[in-house]
Every structure is written in structure tokens, then in C-alpha cells.
Short mmCIF file of C-alpha atoms in Angstrom, two decimals:
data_model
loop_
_atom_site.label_atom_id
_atom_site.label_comp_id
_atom_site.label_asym_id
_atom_site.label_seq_id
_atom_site.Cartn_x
_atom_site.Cartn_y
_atom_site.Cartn_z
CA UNK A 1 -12.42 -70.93 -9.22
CA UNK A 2 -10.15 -73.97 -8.17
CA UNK A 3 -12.20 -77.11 -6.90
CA UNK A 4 -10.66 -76.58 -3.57
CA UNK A 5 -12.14 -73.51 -2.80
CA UNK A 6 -15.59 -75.00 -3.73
CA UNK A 7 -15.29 -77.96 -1.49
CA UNK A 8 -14.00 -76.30 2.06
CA UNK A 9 -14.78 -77.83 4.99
CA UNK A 10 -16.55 -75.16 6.45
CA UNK A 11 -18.97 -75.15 3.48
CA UNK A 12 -20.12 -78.42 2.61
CA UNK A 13 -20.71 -78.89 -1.41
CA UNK A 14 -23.37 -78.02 -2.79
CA UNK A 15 -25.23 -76.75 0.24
CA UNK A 16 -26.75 -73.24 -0.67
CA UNK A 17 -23.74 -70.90 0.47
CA UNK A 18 -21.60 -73.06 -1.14
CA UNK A 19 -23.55 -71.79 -4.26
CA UNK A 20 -23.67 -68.32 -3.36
CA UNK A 21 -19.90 -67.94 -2.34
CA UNK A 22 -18.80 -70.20 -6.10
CA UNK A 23 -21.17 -67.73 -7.85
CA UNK A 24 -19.30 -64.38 -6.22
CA UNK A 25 -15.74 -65.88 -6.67
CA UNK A 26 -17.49 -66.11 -10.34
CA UNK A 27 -18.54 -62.94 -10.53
CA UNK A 28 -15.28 -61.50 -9.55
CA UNK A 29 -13.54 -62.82 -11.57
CA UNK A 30 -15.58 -61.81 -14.16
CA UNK A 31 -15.45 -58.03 -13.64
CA UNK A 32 -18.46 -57.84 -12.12
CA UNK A 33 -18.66 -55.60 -8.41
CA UNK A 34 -20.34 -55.65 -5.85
CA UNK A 35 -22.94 -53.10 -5.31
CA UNK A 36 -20.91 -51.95 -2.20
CA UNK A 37 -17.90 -51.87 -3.87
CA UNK A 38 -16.79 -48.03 -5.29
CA UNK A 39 -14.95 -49.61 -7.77
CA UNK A 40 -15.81 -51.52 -11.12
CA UNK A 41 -13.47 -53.36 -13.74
CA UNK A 42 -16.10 -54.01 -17.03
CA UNK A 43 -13.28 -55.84 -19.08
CA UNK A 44 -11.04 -58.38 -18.31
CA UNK A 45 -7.18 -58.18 -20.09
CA UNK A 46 -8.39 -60.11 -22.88
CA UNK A 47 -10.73 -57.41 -24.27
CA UNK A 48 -9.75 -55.57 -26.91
CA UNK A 49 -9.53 -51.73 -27.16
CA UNK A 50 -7.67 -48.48 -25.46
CA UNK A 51 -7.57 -48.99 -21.59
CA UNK A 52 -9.65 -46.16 -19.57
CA UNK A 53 -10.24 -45.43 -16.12
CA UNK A 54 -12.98 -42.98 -15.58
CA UNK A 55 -13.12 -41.34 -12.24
CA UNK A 56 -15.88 -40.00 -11.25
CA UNK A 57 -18.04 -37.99 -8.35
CA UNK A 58 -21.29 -37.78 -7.44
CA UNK A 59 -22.30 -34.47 -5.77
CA UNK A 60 -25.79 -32.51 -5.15
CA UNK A 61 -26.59 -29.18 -6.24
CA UNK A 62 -24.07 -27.62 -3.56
CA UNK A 63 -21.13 -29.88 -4.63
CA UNK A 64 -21.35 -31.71 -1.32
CA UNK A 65 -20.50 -35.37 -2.25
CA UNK A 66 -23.53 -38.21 -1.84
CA UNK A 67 -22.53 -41.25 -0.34
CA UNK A 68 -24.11 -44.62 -1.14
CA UNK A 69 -25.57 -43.28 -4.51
CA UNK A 70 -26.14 -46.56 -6.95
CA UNK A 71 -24.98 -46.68 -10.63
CA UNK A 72 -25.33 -48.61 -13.17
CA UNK A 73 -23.07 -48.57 -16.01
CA UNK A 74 -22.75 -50.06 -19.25
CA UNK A 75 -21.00 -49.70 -22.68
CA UNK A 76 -20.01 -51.08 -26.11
CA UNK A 77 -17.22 -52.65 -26.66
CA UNK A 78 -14.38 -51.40 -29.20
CA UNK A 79 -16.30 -52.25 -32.35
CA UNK A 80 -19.14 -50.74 -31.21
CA UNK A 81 -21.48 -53.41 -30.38
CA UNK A 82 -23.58 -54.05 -26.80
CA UNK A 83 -23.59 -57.86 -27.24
CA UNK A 84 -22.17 -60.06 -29.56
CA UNK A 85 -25.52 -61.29 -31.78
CA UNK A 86 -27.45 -57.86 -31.60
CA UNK A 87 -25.54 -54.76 -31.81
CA UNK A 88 -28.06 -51.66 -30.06
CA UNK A 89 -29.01 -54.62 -27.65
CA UNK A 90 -28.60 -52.31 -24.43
CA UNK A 91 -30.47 -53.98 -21.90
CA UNK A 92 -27.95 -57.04 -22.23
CA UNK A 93 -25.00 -55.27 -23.17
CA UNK A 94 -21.51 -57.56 -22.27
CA UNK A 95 -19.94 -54.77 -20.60
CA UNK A 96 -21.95 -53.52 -17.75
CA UNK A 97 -22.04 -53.88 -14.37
CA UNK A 98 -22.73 -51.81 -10.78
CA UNK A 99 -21.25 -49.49 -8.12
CA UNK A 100 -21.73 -47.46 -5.32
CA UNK A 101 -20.39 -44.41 -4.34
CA UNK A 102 -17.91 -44.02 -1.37
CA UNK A 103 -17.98 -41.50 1.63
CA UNK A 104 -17.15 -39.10 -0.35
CA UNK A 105 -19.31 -39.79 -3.25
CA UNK A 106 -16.53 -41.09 -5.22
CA UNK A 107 -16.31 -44.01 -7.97
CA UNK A 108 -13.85 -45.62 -10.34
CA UNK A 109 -14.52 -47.33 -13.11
CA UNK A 110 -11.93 -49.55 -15.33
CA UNK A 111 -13.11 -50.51 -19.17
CA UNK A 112 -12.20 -49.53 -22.63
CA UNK A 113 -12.73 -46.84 -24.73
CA UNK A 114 -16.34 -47.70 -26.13
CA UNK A 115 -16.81 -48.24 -30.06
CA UNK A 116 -18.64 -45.64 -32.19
CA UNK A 117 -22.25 -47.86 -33.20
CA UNK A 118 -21.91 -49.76 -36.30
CA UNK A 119 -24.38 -47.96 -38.21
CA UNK A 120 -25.91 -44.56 -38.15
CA UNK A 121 -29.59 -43.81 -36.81
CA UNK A 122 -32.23 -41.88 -38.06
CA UNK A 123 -32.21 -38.21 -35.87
CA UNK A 124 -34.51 -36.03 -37.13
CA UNK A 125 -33.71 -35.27 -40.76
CA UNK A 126 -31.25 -37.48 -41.42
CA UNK A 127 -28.95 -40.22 -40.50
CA UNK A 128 -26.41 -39.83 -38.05
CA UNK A 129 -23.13 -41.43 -36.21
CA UNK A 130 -23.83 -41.69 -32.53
CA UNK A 131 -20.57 -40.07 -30.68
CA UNK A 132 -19.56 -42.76 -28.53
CA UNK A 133 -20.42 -42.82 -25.24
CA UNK A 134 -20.87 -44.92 -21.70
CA UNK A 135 -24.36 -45.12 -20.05
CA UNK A 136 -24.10 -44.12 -16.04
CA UNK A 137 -27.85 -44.81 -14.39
CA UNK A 138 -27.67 -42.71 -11.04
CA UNK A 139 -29.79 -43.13 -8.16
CA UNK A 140 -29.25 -41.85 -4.54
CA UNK A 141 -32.00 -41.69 -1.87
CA UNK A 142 -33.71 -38.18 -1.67
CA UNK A 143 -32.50 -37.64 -5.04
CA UNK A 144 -33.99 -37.51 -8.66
CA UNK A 145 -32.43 -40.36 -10.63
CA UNK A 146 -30.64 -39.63 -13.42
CA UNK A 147 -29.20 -41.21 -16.88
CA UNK A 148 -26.42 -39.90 -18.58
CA UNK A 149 -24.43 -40.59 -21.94
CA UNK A 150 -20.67 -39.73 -21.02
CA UNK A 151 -18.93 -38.28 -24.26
CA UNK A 152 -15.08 -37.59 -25.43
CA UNK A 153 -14.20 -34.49 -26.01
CA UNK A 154 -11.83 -35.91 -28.54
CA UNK A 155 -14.27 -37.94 -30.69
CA UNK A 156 -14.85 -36.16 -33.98
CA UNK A 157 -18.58 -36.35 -33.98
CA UNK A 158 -18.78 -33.64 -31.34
CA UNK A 159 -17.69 -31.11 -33.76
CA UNK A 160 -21.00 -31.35 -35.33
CA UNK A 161 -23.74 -28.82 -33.39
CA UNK A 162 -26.36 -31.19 -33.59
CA UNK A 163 -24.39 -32.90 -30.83
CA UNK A 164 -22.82 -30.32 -29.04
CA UNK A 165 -26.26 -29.23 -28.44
CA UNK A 166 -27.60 -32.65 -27.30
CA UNK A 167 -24.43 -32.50 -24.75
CA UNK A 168 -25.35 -28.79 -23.42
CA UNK A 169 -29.18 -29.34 -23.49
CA UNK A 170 -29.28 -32.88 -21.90
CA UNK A 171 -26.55 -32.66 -19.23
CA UNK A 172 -24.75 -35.42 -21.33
CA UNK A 173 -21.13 -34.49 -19.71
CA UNK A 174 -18.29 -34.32 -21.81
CA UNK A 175 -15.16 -35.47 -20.49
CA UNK A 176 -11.70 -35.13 -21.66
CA UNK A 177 -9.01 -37.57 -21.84
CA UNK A 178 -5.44 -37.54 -20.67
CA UNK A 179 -2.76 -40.22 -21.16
CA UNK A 180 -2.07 -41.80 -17.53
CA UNK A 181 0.44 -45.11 -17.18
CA UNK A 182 -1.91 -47.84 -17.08
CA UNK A 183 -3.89 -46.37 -20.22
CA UNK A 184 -6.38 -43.18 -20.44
CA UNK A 185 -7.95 -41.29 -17.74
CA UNK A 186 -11.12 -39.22 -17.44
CA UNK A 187 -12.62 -37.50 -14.62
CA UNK A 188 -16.79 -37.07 -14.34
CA UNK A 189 -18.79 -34.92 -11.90
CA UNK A 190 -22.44 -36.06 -11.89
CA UNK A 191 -24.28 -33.93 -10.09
CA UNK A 192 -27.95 -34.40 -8.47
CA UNK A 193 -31.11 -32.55 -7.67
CA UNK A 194 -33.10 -33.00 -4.80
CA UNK A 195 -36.35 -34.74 -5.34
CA UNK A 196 -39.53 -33.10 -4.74
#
């Protein structure tokens, strides 16, 4: 944000919407949307990893799109960590941010290729790699929420059962990846049920 734009004449400096409009130009540029906005950029050019785009719809149980449906997404970044001083530390993860659907319940999101988690977890009998994965939070009015784990189809770990399985039997959806110009590309269909 130039110093200009904070001191227009319109706005005088350091009245409240002065604050509110420096702290959206912020935002912005940050990556961060607005919770309007159908589209999402997570990482900013300097980030390392593979460049994806995810598209993605949200439908209900007919395949009719839902408008105005809320997500909230977040991610590791390429080496597999949520923040920089505590890897699992999801409710702060770096890469996150929010989105709403369009008309016709579509969304776009623009990030990396998430990191595999540094270290393998304890799953029933043993320890196990985590496939790697982005978190999608749905909620639409009239709805049942939802929160999903979107896989690769390519990662390696989803040739074990165990988490073919957890895929199948938790509606995690597994998504495959194509080479598109500006990086990868993966499509998502996230469908809701109505609430009771």
C-alpha cells in the first residue's frame, strides 16, 4: 500500500475508514478474499511449491448448485507444515483463507500443492504418513455443514487401504490432477445434505 492511497482526500488519515480501507488493500494483497469473493489466491509468487488451481462446486443432493455457501480453506505449505514454529498447528495455519460460492455454486481456489506432514501419527496400530491434503469447511444455509480433507489421486499414500478406506467411508474426495499452463488443475464437487 503506497502512502498516497492512505492519505486521500476523501478519507482523512487515520479516521476509522481510513483504517478499514488500509487494512483491505492489506489483505489483498496478501491473498486473503473477501467472503463475497468466489475466488481465493492462499500464496503469493514467493511461496514455494507446484502451482494448483482447484476448481470446485458446491451442489445439494440433486446436483443443483448452492449459491452463497461459505468455505473455509486451509493447507500446509510444501514442506508440510501449517505455520512456521508449530507444524500440526491448524487453527493458525499460514495458508488459509475464505470464499463464497457464486450463482452457480462455483469456487476457485489458487495455492500450492500442500506438503505431506513432517512426521507420521499414531492411527490405530501403528504410525502412519498422512496423504496430503487441503481442509474445505462448508456451510450453506438450510444445509448440514460439512469438513472435508481433499486428497491426490497421485500421492502414493493412497495406495495403502487404510486410506482408501478413510477416503470412501468419510466422503474425503479424491481429486485428480492434470497439467494446465499456469501450473496443476483439479476439479472438486462437494456436495450437501439438507439439514433436518
Amino acid at each position: 500500500m503506497t502512502a498516497r492511497a492512505a492519505r486521500s482526500p476523501i478519507v482523512p488519515a487515520g479516521s476509522t475508514r481510513a483504517l478499514l480501507i488500509a487494512a483491505l488493500v492489506v489483505a489483498a494483497a496478501c491473498g486473503a478474499a473477501s467472503p463475497s469473493t468466489s475466488s481465493l489466491t492462499l500464496v503469493t509468487d514467493s511461496e514455494p511449491g507446484q502451482r494448483l488451481t482447484v476448481r470446485g462446486r458446491v451442489v445439494d443432493e440433486n446436483g443443483r448448485p448452492v449459491a452463497g455457501a461459505r468455505l473455509h480453506l486451509y493447507q500446509t505449505d510444501v514442506t508440510g507444515r501449517y505455520t512456521q514454529d508449530k507444524a500440526m498447528d491448524e487453527s493458525h495455519a499460514r495458508l488459509s483463507g475464505s470464499l463464497q460460492t457464486d450463482k452457480d455454486g462455483a469456487f476457485e481456489l489458487h495455492t500450492i500443492r500442500p506438503g505431506g506432514y513432517p512426521k507420521a501419527v499414531r492411527i490405530g496400530d501403528r504410525d502412519r504418513k498422512i496423504p496430503a491434503h487441503i481442509h474445505i469447511d462448508v456451510a450453506a444455509a438450510g444445509f448440514v455443514s460439512r469438513k472435508v480433507q481433499v486428497v491426490f489421486a497421485d500421492d502414493p499414500l493412497l495406495s495403502e487401504q487404510h486410506w482408501k478406506d478413510w477416503a470412501r467411508n468419510q466422503g474425503h474426495p479424491v481429486v485428480t490432477v492434470v497439467q494446465a499452463n499456469s501450473g496443476q488443475l483439479a476439479e472438486v464437487s462437494l456436495p450437501l445434505q439438507p439439514a433436518q
